[in-house]
Coordinates of C-alpha atoms and ligand atoms in Angstrom, one line a residue:
X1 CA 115.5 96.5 130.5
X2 CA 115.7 93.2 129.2
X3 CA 114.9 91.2 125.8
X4 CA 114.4 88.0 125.0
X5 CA 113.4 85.8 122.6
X6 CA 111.5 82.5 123.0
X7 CA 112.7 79.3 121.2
X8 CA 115.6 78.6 119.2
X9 CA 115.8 80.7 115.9
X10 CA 117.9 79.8 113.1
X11 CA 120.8 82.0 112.1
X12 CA 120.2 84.3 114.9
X13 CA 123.6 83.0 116.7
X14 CA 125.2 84.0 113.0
X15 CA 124.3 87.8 113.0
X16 CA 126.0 88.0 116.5
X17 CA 128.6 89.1 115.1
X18 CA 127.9 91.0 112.4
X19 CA 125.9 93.2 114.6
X20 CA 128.9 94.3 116.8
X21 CA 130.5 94.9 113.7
X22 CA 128.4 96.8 112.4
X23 CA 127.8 98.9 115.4
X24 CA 131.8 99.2 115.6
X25 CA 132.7 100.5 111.9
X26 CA 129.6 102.6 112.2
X27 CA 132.0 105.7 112.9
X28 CA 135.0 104.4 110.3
X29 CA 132.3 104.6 107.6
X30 CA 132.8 107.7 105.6
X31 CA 129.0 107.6 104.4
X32 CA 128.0 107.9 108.2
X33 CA 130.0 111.0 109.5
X34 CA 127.2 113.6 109.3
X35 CA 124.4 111.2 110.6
X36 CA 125.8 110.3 113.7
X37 CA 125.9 112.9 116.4
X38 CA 123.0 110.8 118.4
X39 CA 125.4 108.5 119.0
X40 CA 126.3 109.9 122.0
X41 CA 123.3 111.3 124.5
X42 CA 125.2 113.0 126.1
X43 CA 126.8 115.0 122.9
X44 CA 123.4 114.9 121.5
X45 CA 122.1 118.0 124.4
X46 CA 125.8 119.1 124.8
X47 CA 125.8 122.7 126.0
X48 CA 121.9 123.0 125.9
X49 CA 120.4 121.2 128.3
X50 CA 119.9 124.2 131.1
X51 CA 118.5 126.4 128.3
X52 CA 116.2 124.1 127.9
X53 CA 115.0 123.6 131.4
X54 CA 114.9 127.9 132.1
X55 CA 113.1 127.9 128.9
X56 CA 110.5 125.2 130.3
X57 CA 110.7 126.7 133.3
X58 CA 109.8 130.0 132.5
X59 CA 106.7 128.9 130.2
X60 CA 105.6 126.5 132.6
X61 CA 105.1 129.8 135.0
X62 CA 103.8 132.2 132.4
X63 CA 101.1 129.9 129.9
X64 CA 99.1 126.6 130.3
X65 CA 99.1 125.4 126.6
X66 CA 102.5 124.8 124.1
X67 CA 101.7 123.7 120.5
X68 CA 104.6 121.7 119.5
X69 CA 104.8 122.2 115.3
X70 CA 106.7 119.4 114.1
X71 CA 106.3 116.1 111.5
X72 CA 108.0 113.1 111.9
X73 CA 111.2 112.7 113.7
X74 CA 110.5 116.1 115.3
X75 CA 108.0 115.6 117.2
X76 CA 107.5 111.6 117.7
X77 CA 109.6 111.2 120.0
X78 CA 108.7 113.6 122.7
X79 CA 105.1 113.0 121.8
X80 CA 105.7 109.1 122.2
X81 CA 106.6 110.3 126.4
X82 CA 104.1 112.6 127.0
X83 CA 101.2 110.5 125.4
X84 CA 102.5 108.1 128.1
X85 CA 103.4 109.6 131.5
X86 CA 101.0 112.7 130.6
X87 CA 101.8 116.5 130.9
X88 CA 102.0 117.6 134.5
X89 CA 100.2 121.1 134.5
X90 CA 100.9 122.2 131.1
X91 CA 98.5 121.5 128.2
X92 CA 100.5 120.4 124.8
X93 CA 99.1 120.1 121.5
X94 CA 100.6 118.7 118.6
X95 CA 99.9 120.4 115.2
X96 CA 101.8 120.8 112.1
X97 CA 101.7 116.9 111.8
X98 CA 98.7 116.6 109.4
X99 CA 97.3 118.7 106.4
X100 CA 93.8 118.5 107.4
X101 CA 91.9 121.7 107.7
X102 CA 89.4 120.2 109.9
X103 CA 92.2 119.4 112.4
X104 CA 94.0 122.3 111.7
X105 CA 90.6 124.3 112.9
X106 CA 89.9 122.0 115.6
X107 CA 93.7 123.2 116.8
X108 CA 92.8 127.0 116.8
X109 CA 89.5 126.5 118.4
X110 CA 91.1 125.1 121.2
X111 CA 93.7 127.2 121.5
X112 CA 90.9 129.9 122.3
X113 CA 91.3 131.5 125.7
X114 CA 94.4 130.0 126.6
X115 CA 97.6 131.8 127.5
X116 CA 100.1 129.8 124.3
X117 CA 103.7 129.2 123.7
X118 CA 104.9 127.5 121.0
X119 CA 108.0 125.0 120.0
X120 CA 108.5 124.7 115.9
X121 CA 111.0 121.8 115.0
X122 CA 112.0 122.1 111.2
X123 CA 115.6 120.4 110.4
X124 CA 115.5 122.8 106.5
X125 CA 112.4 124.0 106.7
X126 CA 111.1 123.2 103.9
X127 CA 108.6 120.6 105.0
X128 CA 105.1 121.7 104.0
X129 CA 103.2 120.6 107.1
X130 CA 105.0 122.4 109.6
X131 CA 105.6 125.6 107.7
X132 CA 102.4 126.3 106.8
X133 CA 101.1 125.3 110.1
X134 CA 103.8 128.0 111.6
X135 CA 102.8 130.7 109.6
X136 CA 99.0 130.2 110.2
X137 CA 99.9 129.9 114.4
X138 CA 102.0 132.7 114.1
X139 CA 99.5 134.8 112.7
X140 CA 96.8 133.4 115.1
X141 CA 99.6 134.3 118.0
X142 CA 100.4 137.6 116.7
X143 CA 96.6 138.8 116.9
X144 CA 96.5 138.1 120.6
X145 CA 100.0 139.2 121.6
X146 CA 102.6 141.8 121.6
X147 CA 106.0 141.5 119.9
X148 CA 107.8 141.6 123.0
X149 CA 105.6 138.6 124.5
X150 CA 105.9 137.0 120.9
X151 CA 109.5 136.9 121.9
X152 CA 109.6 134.9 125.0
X153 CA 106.4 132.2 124.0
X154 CA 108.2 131.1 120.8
X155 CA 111.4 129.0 120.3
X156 CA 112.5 127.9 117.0
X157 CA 113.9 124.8 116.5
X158 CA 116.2 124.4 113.0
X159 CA 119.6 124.1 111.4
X160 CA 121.9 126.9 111.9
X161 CA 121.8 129.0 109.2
X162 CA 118.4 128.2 107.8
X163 CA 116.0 131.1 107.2
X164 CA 113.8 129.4 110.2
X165 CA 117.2 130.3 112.1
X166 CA 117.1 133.8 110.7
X167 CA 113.9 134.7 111.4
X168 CA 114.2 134.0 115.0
X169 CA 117.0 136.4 115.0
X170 CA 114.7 138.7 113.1
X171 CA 111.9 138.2 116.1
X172 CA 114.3 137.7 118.9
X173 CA 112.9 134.3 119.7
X174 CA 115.1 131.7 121.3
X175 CA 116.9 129.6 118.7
X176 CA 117.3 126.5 120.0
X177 CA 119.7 124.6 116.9
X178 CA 118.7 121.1 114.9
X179 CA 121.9 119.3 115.6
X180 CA 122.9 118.9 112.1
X181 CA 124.3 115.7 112.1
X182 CA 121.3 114.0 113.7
X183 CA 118.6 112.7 111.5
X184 CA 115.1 113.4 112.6
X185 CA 113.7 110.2 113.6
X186 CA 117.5 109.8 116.1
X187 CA 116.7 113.1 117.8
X188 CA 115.2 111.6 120.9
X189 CA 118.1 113.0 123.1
X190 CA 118.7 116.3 121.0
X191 CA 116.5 119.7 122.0
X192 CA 113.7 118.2 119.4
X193 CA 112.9 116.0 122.4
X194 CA 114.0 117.8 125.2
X195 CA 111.9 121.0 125.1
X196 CA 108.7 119.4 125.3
X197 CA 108.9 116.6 127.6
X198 CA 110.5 119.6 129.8
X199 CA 107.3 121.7 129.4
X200 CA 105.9 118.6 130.0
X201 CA 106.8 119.0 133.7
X202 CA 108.6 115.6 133.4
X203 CA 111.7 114.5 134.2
X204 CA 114.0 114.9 131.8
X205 CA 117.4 114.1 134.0
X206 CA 115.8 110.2 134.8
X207 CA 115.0 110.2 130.7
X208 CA 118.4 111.2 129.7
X209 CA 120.4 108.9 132.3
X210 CA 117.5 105.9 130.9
X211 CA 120.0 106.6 127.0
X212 CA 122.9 106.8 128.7
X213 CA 122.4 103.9 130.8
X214 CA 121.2 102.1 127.4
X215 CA 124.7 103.4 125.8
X216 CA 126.9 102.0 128.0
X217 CA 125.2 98.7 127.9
X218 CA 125.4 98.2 124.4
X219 CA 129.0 100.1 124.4
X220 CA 130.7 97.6 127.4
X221 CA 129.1 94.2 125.7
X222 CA 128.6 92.6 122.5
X223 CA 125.5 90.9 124.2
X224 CA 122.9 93.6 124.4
X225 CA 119.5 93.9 123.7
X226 CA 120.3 96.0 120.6
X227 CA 122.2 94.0 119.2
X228 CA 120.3 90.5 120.2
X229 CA 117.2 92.2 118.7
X230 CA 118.5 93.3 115.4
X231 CA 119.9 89.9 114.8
X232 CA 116.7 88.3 115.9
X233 CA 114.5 90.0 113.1
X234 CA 116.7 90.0 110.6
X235 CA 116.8 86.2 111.5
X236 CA 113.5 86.3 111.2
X237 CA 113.0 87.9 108.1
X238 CA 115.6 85.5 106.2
X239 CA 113.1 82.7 107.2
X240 CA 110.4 84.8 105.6
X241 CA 108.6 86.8 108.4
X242 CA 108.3 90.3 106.3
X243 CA 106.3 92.2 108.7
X244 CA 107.7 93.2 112.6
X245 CA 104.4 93.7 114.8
X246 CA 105.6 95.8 117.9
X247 CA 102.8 94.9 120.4
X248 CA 102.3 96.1 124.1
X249 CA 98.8 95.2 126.5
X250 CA 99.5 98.9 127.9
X251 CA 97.5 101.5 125.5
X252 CA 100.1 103.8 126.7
X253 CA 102.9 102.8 124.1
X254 CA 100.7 103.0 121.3
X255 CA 102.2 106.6 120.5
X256 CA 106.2 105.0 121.5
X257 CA 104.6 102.0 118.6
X258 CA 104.6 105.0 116.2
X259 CA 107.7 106.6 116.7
X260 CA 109.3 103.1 116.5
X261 CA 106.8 102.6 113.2
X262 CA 109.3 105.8 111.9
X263 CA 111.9 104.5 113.1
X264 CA 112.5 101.2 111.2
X265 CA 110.3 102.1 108.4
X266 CA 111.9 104.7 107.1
X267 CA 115.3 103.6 108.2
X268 CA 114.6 100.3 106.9
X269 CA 112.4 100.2 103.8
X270 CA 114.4 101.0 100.7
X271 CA 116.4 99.3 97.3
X272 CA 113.0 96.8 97.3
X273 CA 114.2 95.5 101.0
X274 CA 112.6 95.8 104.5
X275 CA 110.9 94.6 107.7
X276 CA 107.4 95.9 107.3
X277 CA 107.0 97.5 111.0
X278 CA 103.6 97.4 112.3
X279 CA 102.0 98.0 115.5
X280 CA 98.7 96.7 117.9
X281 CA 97.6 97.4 121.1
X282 CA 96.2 94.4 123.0
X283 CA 94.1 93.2 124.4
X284 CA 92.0 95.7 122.3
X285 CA 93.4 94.6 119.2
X286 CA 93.1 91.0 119.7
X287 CA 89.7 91.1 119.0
X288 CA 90.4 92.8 115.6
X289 CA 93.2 91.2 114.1
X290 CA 93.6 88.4 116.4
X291 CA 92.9 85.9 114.0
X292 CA 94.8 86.8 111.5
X293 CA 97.8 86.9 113.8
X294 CA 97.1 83.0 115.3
X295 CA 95.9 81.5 111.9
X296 CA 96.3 83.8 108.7
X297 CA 99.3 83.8 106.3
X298 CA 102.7 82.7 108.5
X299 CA 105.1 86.2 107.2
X300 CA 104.1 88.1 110.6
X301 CA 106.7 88.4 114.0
X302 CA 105.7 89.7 117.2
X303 CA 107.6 91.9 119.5
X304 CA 106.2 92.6 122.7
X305 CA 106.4 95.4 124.8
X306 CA 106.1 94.7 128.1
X307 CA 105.8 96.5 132.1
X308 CA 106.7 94.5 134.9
X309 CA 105.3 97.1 137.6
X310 CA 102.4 98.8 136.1
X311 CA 101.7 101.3 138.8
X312 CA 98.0 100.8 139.3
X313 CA 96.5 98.2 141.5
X314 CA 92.8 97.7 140.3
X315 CA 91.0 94.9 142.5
X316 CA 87.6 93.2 140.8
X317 CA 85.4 93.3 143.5
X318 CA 83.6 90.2 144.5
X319 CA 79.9 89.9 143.5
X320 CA 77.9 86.8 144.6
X321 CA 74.3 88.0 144.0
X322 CA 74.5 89.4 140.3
X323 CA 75.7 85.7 138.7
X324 CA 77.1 87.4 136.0
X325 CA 79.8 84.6 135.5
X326 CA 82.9 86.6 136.5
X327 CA 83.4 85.2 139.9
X328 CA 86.8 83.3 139.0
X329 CA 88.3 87.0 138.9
X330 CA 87.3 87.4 142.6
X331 CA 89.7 89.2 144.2
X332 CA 92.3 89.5 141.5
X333 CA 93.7 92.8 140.5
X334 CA 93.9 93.8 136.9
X335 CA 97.9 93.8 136.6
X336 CA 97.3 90.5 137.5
X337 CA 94.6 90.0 134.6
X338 CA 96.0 91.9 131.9
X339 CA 99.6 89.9 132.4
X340 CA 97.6 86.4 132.4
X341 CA 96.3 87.6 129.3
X342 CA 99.8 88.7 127.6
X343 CA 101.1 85.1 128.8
X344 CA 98.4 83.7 127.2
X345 CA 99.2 85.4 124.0
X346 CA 102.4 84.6 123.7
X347 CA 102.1 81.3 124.0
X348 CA 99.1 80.6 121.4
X349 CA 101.0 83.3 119.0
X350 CA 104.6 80.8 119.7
X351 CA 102.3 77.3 119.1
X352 CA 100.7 79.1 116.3
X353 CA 103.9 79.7 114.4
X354 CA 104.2 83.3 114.8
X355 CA 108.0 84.1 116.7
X356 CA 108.2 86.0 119.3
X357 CA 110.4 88.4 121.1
X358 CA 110.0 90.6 124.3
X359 CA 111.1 93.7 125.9
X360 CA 110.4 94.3 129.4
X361 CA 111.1 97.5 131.0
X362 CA 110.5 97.7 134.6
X363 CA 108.3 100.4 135.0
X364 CA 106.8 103.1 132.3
X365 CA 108.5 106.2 133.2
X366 CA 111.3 108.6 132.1
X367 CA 114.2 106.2 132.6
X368 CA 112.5 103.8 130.6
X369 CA 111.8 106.0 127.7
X370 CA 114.9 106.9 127.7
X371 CA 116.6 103.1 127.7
X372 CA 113.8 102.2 125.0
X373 CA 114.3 105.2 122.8
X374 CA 118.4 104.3 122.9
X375 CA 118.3 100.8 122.4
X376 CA 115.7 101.2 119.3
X377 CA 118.0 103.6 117.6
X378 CA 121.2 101.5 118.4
X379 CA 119.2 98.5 117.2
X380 CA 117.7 100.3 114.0
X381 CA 121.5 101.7 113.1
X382 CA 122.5 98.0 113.3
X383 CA 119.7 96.3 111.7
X384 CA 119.7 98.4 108.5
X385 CA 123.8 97.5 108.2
X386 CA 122.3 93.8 108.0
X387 CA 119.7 94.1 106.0
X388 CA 122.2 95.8 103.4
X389 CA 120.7 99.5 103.5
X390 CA 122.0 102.9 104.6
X391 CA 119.5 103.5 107.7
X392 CA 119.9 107.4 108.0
X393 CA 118.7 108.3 104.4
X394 CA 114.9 108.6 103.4
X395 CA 115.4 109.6 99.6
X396 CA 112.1 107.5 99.1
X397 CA 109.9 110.1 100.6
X398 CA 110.7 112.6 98.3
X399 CA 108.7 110.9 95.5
X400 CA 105.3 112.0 96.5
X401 CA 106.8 115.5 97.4
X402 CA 107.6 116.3 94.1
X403 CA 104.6 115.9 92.6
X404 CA 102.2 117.6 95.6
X405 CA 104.9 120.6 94.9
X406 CA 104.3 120.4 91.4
X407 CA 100.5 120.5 91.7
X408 CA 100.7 123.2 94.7
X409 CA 103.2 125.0 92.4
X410 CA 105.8 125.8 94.4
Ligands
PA5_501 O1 113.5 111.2 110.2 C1 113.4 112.1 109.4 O2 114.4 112.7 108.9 C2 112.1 112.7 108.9 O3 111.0 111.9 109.4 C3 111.9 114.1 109.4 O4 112.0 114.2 110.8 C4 110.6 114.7 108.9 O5 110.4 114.5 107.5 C5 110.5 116.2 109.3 O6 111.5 116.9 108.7 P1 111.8 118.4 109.0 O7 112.2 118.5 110.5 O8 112.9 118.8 108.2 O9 110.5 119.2 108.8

């Protein structure tokens, strides 16, 4: 994986340092030491990673549909893979995410005639989307099955000790425990992630040695990606460029552009300071807010996301008779087309005074999730420290909990 920049940026060179630092005292910090078990990949799945597989295993064999119930940090990141690289033989859908009854129907309905296991993630569940959505699937699921196959088709996913905890004792359903001192939106390596892509069918060894080969990166030199990104934006955003755009000309990242949405925004976006993250896919998006991104107000960078073997090989076939005007693409393949017009982009974005920055995995699979998801985190932890915040807290969003809790009377 590799990231660059394109021209000279000012004070970028300056935060160098500071970025190794801050990726270096992270653990000396005494405000840090319950956030910072993902640190470590391989600490992160420690002792649970062959649970996890039989578990996926043994659903993969007896159901075709898991509904994963989780909000935010538990379930983004799993979700970010398998939008991608697609479930191989085993249906997942994603509830517990949204408090719209439509949607919430439009789950159940489909449900219908399917043999279902389901994954809840809940760090203290207490968050109102996936509990209620848990207790009206449970109920759904108990109407179709026994207690005994209740047992094997769920797995609860929450801190030790929490009632969600208890009442998998109570049901004998696996327990599969929140690592406490991992926030949700840095759970990409922890069982919050695992489960599914497992389930999935994909491969979660090549994800897992994609973190670990990120971690050792950033671990063995103080010129990473990590740490040249987070210097770059924060660069960036002392010479006024407010908003991040995370951008990628492969529709397939647009759920990774969420996770890393979560990510930085909530890591990021407190005491009246912040990158605003946004996201686009292009070319699609180019034709929406294109414009504004060449010629409106200059407070927008551009991160692209790029693939430099896209897999598919999609020819345009040559057409004398029609005269459609399309013969200059004779012959040329789509990969060929869609990177022409990423090129393009970049460089009218650049002379249009927007900066911009690139990542460029090799390919979009596992291993590459699993660099990506790493580097982001590394880079987040870093850039927070930078920008002057504490990037594991998210006091902010308990504002509008208060008063839906007040006016739902709990
Ligand atoms: O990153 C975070 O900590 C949050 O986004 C949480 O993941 C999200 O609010 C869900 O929390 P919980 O798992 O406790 O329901």
């Amino acid at each position: 994986m590799q990231f660059e920049h394109f021209g000279p940026v000012d004070g970028m060179q300056a935060l160098m340092a500071p970025a190794a630092e801050c990726w270096r005292s992270l653990s000396d910090n005494p405000q840090y030491q319950d956030v910072l078990g993902w640190l470590d990949c391989r600490k992160a799945t420690e002792g649970y990673v062959q649970a996890v597989l039989d578990k996926a295993a043994q659903w993969r064999a007896m159901a075709d549909t898991l509904v994963v119930v989780g909000v935010g940090g538990s379930n983004q990141a799993a979700r970010g893979v398998i939008d991608a690289l697609g479930s191989r033989g085993m249906n997942i859908v994603w509830a517990g995410n949204t408090l719209s009854a439509y949607e919430l129907n439009k789950t159940l309905k489909a449900l219908e005639g399917h043999s279902v296991v389901m994954h809840v993630i809940a760090k203290n569940f207490e968050t109102l989307e996936p509990g209620s959505h848990y207790r009206v699937l449970r109920h759904w699921m108990e109407q179709r099955y026994t207690k005994e196959e209740m047992a094997d088709r769920v797995v609860l996913t929450g801190t030790e000790g929490s009632r969600l905890h208890e009442m998998a004792i109570e049901r004998g359903h696996l327990f599969l425990p929140f690592p406490k001192p991992v926030g949700g939106r840095y759970t990409a390596f922890t069982v919050v992630g695992l489960l599914p892509i497992a389930a999935a069918g994909l491969d979660v060894g090549a994800y897992l040695q994609g973190g670990l080969d990120a971690q050792k990166e950033i671990n063995s030199s103080p010129d990473n990606a990590a740490f040249r990104y987070a210097a770059w934006r924060n660069a960036q955003l002392q010479r006024g460029f407010d908003v991040e755009m995370l951008v990628s000309f492969e529709p397939r990242f647009e759920r990774l552009g969420r996770w890393w949405r979560q990510l930085f925004g909530e890591s990021e976006g407190k005491d009246g300071k912040g990158i605003y993250p946004a996201c686009a896919i292009y070319s699609e998006d180019l034709h929406s807010i294109g414009q504004y991104v060449q010629a409106g107000k200059r407070f927008l960078a551009e991160t692209f996301l790029s693939v430099k073997d896209d897999g598919a090989d999609v020819p345009v076939p040559e057409d004398k008779e029609s005269r459609d005007g399309f013969d200059y693409l004779d012959g040329s393949d789509f990969t060929f087309i869609n990177k022409a017009a990423e090129a393009a982009t970049l460089q009218a974005h650049e002379a249009g005074g927007v900066p911009c920055a690139r990542f460029s995995v090799d390919r979009c699979d596992e291993y590459a999730f699993g660099q990506l998801y790493y580097t982001f985190m590394a880079a987040c932890a870093v850039s927070g420290q930078l920008l002057g915040v504490n990037p594991f807290d998210q006091e902010g969003v308990e504002a509008y909990k208060r008063s839906m809790f007040a006016i739902l009377g709990k």
